[in-house]
PDB file of C-alpha atoms and ligand atoms in Angstrom:
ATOM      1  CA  UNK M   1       0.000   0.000   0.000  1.00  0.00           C
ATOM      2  CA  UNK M   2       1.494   3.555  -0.852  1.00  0.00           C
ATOM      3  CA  UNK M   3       2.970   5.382   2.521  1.00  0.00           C
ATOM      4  CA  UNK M   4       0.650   8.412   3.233  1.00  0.00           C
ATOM      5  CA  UNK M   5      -2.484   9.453   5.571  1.00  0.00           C
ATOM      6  CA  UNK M   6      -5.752   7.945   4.721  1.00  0.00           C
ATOM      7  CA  UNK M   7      -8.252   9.598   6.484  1.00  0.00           C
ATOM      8  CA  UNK M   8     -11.231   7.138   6.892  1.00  0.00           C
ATOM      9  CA  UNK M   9     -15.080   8.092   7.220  1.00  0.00           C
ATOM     10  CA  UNK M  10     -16.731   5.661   9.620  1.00  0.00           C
ATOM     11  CA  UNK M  11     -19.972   4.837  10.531  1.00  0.00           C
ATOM     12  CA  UNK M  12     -22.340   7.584  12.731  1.00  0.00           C
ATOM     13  CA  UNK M  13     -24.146   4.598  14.369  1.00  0.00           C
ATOM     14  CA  UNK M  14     -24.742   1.587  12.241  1.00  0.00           C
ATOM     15  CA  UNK M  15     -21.740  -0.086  11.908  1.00  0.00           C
ATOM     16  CA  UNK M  16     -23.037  -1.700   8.496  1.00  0.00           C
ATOM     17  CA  UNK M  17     -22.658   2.079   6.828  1.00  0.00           C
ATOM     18  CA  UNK M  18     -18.978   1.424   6.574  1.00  0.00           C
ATOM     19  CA  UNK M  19     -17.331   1.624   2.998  1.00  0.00           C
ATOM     20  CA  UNK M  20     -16.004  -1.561   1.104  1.00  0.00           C
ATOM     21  CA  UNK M  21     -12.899   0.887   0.294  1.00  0.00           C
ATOM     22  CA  UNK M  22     -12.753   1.934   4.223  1.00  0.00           C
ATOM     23  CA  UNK M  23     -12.661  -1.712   5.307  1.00  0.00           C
ATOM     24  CA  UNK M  24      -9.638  -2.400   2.322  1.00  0.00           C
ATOM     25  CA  UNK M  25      -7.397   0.778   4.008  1.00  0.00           C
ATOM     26  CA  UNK M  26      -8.009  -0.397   7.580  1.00  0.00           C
ATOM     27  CA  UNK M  27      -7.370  -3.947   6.702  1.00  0.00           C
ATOM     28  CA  UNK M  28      -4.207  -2.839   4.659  1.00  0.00           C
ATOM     29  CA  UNK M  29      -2.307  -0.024   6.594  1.00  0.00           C
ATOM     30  CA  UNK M  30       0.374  -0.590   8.703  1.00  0.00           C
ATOM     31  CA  UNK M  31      -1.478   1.144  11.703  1.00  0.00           C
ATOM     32  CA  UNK M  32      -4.623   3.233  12.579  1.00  0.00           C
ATOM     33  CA  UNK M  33      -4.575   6.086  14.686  1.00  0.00           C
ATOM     34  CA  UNK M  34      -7.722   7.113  16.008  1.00  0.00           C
ATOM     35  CA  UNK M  35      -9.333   9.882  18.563  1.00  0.00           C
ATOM     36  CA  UNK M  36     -10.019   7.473  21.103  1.00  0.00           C
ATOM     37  CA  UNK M  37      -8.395   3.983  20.454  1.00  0.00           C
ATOM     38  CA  UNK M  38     -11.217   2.373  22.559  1.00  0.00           C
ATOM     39  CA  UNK M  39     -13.595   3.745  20.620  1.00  0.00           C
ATOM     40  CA  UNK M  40     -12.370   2.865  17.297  1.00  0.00           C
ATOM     41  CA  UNK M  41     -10.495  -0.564  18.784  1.00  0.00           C
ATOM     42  CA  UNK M  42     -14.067  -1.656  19.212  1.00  0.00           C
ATOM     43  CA  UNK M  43     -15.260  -0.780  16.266  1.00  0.00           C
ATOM     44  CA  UNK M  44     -12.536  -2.550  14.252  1.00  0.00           C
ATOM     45  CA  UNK M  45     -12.353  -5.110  16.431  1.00  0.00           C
ATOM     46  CA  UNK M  46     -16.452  -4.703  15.497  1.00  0.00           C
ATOM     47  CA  UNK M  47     -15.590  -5.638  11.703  1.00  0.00           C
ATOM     48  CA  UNK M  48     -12.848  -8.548  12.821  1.00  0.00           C
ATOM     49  CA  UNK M  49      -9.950  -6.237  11.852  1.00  0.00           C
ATOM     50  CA  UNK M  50      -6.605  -5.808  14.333  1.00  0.00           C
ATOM     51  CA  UNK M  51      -3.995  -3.157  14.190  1.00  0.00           C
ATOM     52  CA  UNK M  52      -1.632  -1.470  16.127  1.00  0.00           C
ATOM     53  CA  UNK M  53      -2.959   1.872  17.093  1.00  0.00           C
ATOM     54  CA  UNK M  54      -1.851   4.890  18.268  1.00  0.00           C
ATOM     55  CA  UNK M  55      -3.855   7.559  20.183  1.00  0.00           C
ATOM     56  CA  UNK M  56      -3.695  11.282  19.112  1.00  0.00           C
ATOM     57  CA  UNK M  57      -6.572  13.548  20.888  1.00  0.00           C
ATOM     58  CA  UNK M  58      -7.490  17.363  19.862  1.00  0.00           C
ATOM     59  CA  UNK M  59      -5.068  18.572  22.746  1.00  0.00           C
ATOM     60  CA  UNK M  60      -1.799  16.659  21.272  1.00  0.00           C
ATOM     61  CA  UNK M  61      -2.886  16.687  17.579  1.00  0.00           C
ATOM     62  CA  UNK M  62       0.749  17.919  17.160  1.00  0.00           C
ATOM     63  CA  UNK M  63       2.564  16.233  18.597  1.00  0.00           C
ATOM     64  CA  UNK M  64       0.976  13.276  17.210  1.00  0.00           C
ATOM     65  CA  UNK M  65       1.055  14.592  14.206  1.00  0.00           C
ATOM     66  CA  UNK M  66       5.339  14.884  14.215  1.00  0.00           C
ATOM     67  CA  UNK M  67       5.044  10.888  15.328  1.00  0.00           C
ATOM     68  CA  UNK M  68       2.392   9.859  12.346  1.00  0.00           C
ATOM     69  CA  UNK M  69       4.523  11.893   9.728  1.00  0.00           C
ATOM     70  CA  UNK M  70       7.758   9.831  11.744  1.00  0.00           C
ATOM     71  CA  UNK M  71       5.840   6.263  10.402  1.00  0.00           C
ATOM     72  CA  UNK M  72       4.860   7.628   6.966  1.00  0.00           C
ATOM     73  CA  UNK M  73       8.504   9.193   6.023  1.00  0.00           C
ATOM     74  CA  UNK M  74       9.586   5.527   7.278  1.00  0.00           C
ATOM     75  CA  UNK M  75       7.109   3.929   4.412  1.00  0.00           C
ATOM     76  CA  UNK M  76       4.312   3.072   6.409  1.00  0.00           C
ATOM     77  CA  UNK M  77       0.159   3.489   5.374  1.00  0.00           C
ATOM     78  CA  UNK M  78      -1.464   5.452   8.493  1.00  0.00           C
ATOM     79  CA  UNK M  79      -5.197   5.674   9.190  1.00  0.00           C
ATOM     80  CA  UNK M  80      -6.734   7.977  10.987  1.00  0.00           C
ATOM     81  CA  UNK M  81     -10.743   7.879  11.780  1.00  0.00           C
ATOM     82  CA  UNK M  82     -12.322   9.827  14.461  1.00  0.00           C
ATOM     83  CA  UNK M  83     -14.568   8.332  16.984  1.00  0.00           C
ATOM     84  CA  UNK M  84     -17.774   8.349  14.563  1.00  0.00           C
ATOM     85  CA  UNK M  85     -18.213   9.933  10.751  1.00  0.00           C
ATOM     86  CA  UNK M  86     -16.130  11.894   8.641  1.00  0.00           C
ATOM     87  CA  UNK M  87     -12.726  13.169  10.555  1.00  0.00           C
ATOM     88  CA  UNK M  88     -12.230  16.988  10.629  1.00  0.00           C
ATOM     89  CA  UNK M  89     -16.024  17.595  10.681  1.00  0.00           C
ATOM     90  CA  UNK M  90     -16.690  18.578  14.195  1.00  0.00           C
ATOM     91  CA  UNK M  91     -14.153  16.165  15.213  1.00  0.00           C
ATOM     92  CA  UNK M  92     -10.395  16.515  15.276  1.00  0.00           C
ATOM     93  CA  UNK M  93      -8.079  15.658  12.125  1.00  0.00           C
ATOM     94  CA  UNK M  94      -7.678  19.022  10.624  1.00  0.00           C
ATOM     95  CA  UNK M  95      -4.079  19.767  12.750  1.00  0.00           C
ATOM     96  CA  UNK M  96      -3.033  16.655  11.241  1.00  0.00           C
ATOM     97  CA  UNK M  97      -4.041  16.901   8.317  1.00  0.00           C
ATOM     98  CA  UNK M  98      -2.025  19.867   7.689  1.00  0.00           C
ATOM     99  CA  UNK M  99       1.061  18.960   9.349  1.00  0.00           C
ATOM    100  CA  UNK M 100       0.990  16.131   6.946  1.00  0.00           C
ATOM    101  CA  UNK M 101       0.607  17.940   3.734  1.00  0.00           C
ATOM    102  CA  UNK M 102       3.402  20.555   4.704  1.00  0.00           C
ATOM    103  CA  UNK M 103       5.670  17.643   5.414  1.00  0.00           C
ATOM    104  CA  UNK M 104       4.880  17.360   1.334  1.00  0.00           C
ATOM    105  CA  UNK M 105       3.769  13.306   2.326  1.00  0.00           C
ATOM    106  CA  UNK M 106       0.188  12.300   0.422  1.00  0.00           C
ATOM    107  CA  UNK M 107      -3.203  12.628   2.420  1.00  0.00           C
ATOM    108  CA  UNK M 108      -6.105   9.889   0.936  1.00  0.00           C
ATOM    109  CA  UNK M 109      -9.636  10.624   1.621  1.00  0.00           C
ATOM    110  CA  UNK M 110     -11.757   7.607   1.981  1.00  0.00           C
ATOM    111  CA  UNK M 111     -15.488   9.369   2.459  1.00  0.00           C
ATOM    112  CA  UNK M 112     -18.867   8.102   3.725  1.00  0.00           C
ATOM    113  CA  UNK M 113     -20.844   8.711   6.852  1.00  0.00           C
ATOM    114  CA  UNK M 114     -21.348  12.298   8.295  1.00  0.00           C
ATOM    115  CA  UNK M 115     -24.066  13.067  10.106  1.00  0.00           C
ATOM    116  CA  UNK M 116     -24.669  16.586   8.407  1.00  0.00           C
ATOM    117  CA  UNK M 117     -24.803  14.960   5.380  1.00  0.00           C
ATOM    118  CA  UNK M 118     -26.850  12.499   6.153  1.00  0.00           C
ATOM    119  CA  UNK M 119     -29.692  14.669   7.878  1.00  0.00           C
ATOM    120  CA  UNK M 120     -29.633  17.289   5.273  1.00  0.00           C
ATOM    121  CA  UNK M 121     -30.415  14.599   2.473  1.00  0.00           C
ATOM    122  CA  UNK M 122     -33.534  13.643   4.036  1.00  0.00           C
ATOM    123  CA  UNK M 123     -34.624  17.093   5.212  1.00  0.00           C
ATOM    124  CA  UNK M 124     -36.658  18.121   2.571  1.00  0.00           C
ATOM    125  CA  UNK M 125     -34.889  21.597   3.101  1.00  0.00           C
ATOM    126  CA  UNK M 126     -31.797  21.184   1.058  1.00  0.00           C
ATOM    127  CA  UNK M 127     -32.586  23.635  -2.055  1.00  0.00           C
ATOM    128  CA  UNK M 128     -29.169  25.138  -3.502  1.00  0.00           C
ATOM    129  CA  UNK M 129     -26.800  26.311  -0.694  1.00  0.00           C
ATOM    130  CA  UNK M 130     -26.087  25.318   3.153  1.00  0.00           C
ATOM    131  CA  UNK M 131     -24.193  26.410   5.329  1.00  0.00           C
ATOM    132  CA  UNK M 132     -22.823  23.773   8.309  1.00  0.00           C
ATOM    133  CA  UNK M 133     -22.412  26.136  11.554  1.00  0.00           C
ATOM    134  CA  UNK M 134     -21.438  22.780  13.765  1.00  0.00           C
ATOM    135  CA  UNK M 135     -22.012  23.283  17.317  1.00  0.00           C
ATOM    136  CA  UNK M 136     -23.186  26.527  18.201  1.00  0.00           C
ATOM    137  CA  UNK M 137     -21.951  27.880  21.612  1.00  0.00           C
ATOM    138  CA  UNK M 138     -22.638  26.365  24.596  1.00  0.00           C
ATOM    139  CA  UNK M 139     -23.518  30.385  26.487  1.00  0.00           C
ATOM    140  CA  UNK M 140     -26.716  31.775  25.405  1.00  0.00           C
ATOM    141  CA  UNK M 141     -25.277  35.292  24.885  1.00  0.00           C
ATOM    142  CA  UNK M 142     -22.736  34.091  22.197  1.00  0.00           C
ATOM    143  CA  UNK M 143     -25.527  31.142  21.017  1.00  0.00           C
ATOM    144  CA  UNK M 144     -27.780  34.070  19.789  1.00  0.00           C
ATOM    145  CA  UNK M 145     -25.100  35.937  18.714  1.00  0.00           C
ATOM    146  CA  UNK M 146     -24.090  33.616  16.286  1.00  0.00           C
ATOM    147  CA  UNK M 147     -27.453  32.570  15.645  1.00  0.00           C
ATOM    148  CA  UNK M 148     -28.356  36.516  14.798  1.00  0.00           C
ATOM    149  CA  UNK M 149     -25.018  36.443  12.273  1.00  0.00           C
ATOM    150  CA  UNK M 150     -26.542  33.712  10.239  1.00  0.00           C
ATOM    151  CA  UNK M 151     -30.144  35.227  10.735  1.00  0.00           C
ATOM    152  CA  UNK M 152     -30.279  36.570   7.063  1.00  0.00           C
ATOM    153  CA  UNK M 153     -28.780  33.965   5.021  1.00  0.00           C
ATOM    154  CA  UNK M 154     -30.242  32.545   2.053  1.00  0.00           C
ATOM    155  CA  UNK M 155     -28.921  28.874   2.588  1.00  0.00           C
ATOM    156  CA  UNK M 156     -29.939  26.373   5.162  1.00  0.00           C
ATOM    157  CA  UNK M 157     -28.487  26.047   8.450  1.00  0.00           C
ATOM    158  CA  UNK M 158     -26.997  22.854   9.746  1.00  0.00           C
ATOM    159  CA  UNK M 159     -26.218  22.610  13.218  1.00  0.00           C
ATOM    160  CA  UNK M 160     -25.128  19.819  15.720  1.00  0.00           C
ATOM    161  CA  UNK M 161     -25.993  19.797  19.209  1.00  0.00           C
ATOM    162  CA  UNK M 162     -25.749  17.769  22.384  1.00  0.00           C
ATOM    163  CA  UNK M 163     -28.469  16.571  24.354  1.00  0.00           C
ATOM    164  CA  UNK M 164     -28.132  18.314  27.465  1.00  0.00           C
ATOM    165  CA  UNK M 165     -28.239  21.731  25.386  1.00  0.00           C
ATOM    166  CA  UNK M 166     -31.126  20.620  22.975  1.00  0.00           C
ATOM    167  CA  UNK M 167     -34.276  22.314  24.648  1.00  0.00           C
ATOM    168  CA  UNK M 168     -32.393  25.425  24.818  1.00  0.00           C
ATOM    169  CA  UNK M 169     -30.869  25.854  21.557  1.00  0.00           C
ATOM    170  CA  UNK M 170     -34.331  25.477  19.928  1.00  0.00           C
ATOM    171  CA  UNK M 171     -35.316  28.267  21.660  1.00  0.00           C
ATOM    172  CA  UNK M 172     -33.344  30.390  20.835  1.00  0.00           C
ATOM    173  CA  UNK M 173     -33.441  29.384  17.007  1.00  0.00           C
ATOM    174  CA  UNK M 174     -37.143  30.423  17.481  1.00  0.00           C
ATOM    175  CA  UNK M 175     -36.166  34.033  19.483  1.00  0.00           C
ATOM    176  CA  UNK M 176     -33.662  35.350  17.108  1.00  0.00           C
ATOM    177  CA  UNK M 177     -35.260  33.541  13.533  1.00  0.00           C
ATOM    178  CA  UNK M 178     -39.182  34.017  14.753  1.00  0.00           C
ATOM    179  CA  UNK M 179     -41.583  31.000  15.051  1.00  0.00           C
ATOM    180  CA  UNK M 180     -42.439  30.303  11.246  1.00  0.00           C
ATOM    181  CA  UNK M 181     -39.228  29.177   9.708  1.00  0.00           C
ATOM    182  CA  UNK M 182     -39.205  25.515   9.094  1.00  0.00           C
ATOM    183  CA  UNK M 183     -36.707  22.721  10.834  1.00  0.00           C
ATOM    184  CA  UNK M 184     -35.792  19.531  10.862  1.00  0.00           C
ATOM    185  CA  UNK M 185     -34.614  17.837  13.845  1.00  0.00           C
ATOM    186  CA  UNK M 186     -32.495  14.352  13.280  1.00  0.00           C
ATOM    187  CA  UNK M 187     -32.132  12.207  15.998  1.00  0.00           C
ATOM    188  CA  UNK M 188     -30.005   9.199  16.584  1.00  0.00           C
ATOM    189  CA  UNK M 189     -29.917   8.735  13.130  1.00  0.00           C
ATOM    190  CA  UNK M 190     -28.936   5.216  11.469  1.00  0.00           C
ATOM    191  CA  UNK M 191     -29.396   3.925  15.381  1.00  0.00           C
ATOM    192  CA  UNK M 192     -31.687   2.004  16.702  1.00  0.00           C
ATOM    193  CA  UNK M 193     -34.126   4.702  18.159  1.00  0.00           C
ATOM    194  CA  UNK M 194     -33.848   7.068  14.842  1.00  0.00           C
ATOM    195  CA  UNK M 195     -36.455   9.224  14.913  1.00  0.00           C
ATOM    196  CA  UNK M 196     -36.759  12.744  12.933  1.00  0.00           C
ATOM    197  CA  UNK M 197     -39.372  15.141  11.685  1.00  0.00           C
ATOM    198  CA  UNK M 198     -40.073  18.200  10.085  1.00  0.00           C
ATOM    199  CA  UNK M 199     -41.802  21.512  11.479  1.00  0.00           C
ATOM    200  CA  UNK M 200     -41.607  25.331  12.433  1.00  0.00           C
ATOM    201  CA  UNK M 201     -39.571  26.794  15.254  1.00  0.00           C
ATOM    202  CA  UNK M 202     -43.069  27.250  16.698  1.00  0.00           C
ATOM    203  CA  UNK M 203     -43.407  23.549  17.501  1.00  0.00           C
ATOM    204  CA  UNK M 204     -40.367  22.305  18.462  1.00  0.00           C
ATOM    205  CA  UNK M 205     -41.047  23.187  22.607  1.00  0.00           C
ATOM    206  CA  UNK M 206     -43.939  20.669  21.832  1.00  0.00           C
ATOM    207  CA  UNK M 207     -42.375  18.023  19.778  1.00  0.00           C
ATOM    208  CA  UNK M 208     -39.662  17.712  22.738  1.00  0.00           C
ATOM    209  CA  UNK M 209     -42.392  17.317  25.468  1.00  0.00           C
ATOM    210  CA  UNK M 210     -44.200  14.728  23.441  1.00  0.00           C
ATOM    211  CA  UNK M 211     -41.644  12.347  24.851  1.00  0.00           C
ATOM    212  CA  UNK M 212     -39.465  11.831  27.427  1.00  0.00           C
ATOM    213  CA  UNK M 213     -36.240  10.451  25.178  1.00  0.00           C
ATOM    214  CA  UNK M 214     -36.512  13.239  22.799  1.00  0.00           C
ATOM    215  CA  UNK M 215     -34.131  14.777  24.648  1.00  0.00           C
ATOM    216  CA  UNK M 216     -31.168  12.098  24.619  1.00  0.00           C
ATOM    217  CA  UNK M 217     -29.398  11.023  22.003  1.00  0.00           C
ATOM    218  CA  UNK M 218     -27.477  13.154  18.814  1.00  0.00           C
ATOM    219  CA  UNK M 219     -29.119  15.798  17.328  1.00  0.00           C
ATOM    220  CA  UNK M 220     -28.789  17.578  13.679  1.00  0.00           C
ATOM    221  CA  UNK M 221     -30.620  20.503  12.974  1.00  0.00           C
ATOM    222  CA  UNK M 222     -31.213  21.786  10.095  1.00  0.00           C
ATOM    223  CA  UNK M 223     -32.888  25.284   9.677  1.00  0.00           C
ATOM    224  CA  UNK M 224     -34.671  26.811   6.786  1.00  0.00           C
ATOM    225  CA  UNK M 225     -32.470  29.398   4.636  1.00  0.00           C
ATOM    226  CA  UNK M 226     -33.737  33.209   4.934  1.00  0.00           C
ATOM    227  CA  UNK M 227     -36.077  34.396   2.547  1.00  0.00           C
ATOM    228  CA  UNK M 228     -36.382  38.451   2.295  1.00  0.00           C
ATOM    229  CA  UNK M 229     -40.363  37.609   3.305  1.00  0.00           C
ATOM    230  CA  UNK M 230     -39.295  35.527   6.052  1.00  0.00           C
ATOM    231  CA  UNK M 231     -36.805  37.870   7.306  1.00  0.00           C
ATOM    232  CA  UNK M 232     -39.367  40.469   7.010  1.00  0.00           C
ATOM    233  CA  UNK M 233     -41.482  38.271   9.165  1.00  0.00           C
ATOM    234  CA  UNK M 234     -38.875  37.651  11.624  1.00  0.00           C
ATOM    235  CA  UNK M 235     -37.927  41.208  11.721  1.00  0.00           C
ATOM    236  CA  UNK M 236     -41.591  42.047  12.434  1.00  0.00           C
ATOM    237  CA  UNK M 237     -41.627  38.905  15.091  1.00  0.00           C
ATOM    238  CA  UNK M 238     -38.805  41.126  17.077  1.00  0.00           C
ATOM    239  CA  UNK M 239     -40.438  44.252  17.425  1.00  0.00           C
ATOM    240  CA  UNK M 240     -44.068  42.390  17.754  1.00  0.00           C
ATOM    241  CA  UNK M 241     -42.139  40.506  20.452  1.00  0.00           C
ATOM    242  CA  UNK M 242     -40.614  43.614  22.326  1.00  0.00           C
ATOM    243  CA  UNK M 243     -43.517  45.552  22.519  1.00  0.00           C
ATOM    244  CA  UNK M 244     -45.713  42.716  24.198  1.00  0.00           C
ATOM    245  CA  UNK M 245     -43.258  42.523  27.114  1.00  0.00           C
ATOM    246  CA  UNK M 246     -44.261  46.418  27.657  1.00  0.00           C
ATOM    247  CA  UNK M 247     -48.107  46.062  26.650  1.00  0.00           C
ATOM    248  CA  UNK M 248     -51.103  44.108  26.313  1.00  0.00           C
ATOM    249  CA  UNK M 249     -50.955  41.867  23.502  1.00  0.00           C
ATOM    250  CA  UNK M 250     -53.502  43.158  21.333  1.00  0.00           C
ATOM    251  CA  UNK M 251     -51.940  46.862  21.383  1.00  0.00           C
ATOM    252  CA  UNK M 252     -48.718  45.284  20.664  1.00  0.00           C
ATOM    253  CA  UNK M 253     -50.274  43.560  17.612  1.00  0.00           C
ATOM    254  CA  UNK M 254     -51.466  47.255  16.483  1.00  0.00           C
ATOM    255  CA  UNK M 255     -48.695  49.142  16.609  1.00  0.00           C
ATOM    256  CA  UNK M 256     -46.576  46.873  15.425  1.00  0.00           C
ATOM    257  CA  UNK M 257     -48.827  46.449  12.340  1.00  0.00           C
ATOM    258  CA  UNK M 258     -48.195  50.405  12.409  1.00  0.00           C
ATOM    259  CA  UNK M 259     -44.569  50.385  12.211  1.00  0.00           C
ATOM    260  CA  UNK M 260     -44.079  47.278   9.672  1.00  0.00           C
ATOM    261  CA  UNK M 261     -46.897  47.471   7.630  1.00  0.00           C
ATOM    262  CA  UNK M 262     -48.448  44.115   8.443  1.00  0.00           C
ATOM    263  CA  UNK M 263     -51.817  42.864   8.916  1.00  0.00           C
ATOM    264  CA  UNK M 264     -52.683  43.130  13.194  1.00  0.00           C
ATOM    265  CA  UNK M 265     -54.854  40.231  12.782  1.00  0.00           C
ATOM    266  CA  UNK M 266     -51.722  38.319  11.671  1.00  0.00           C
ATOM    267  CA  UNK M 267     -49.555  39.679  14.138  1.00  0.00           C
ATOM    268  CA  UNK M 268     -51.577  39.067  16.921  1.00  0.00           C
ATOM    269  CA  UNK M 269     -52.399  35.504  15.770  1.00  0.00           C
ATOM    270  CA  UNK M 270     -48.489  34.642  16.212  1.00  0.00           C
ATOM    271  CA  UNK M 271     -49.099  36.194  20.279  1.00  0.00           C
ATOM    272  CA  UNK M 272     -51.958  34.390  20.738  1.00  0.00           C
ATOM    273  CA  UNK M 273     -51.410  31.222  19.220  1.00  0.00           C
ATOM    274  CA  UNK M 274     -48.678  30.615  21.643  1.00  0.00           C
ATOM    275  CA  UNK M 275     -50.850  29.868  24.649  1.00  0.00           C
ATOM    276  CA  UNK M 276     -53.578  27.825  22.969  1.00  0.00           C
TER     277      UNK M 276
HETATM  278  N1  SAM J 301     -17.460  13.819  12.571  1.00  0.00           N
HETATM  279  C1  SAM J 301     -18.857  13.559  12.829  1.00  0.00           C
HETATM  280  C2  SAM J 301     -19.624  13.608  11.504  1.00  0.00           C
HETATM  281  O1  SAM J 301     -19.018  13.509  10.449  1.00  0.00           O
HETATM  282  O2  SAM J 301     -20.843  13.732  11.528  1.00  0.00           O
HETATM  283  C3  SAM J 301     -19.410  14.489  13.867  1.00  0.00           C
HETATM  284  C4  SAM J 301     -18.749  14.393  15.190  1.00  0.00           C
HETATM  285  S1  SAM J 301     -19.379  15.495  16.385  1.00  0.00           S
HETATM  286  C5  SAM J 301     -18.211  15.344  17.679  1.00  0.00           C
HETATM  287  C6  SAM J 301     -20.730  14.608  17.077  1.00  0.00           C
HETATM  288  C7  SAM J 301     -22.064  15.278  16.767  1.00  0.00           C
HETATM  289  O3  SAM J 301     -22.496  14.886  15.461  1.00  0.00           O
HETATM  290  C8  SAM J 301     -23.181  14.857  17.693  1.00  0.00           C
HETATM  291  O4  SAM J 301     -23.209  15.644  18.874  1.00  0.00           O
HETATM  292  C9  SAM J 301     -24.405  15.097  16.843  1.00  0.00           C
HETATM  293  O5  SAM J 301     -24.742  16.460  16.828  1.00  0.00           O
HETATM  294  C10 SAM J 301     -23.881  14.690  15.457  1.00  0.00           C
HETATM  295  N2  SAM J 301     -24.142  13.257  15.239  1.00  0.00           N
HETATM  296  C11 SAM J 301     -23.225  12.270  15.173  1.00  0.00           C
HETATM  297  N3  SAM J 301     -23.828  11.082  14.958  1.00  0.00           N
HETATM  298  C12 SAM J 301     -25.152  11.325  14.899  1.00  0.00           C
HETATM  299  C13 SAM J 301     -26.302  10.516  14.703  1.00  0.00           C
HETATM  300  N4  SAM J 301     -26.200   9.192  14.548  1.00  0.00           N
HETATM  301  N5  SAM J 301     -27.512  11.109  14.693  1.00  0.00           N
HETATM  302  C14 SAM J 301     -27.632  12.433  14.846  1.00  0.00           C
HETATM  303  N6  SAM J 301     -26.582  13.256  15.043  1.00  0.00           N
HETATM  304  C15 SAM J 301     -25.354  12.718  15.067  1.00  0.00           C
END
């Protein structure tokens, strides 16, 4: 096998979504290094395949990096494979990656799984562009932030997101891109419990109470691009929004109609159909 870094895609949960090439390179190399080597030693060990492995984490991507580029300038194949999809996405491998290439040595990709892929190709809501934001921050003030930065952007939003954060993230994708956008929340996808649907910000509060495991497991989002109506909608959402914390709903609906030139009845609807 030619000497080089093969970086391998691996499954996101079913372990039968590995490639026929990725099993060939992790059969073949000389060694596979790997995020966590328990991780991925079970998973080889998973598809009956045993290699010597070394361990290189985010925090010494480096320095493992000067020891894998050691091996390859000595002849050897190297694998490395994160502890579930595509390497580099959300995952470490980029360091490496690099340091490889600017030793001048060859980097292989062997693709297949990645979770944003795979969520976005059932969506429904993958017209032209996207835009993968990964993990969005984990304090609300820089959340929304970044949330408002993408706010106008006429591509859909991917995001991942851990369970413990889940409930709160939606929110705030409804507070800073207003309740009518669409969404699609992936969960556990390829696993066992795999469950997903499609629906607007307004619902999602709902769809997580309508069962108690809806908030475990891996999450993709993926968000609706901007429209300029739906941004005017959302920008009308803000200031409908603002003025009901000061004032009766119904005079919020009115002058907000006033200053953005939508209907009341429409504005109001979006106040009132909250608590039904
Ligand atoms: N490198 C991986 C990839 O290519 O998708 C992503 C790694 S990142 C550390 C892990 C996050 O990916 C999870 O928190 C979740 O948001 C998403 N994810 C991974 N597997 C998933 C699955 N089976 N279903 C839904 N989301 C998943």
């Amino acid at each position: 096998m030619t000497r080089g870094l093969y970086v391998v895609a691996t499954p996101i949960g079913n372990l039968g979504d590995i490639t026929l090439r990725a099993l060939e390179v992790l059969r073949q190399v000389d060694r596979v290094a790997a995020e966590d080597t328990r991780v991925t030693g079970r998973m080889l060990s998973g598809l009956g395949i045993s290699k010597p492995m070394l361990s290189i984490r985010e925090h010494n991507e480096r320095k493992g990096a000067d020891k894998i580029i050691e091996r390859i300038r000595s002849g050897e194949a190297v694998a490395y494979v994160s502890d579930a999809g595509t390497p580099a996405i959300s995952d470490p491998g980029s360091r490496l990656v690099e340091a490889v290439r600017m030793a001048g040595l060859g980097v292989v990709s062997i693709p297949g799984a990645s979770a944003a892929t795979a969520a976005l190709s059932v969506s429904g809501l993958s017209q032209g562009a996207w835009y993968f934001a990964g993990f969005l921050p984990p304090r609300q003030k820089a959340r929304r932030e970044v949330i408002a930065s993408l706010k106008n952007l006429g591509a859909s939003l991917v995001f991942y997101e851990a369970p413990h954060r889940i409930r709160e993230t939606l929110a705030d994708l409804q507070c800073m891109l207003g309740s009518e956008r669409r969404i699609f929340i992936a969960r556990e996808l390829t696993k066992q419990f795999e469950e997903a649907a499609l629906m607007r910000l307004s619902e999602t509060e709902a769809w997580l109470n309508g069962n108690p495991y809806r908030e475990k497991g891996e999450f993709v989002l993926v968000v609706e691009g901007a429209t300029e109506e739906r941004s005017g909608l959302a920008e009308a959402e803000t200031i409908l929004r603002t003025l009901a914390g000061e004032l009766p709903a119904s005079q919020a609906a009115r002058l907000a109609a006033k200053i953005t030139g939508r209907k009341k009845s429409d504005l109001y609807a979006l106040l009132v159909n909250e608590h039904d």
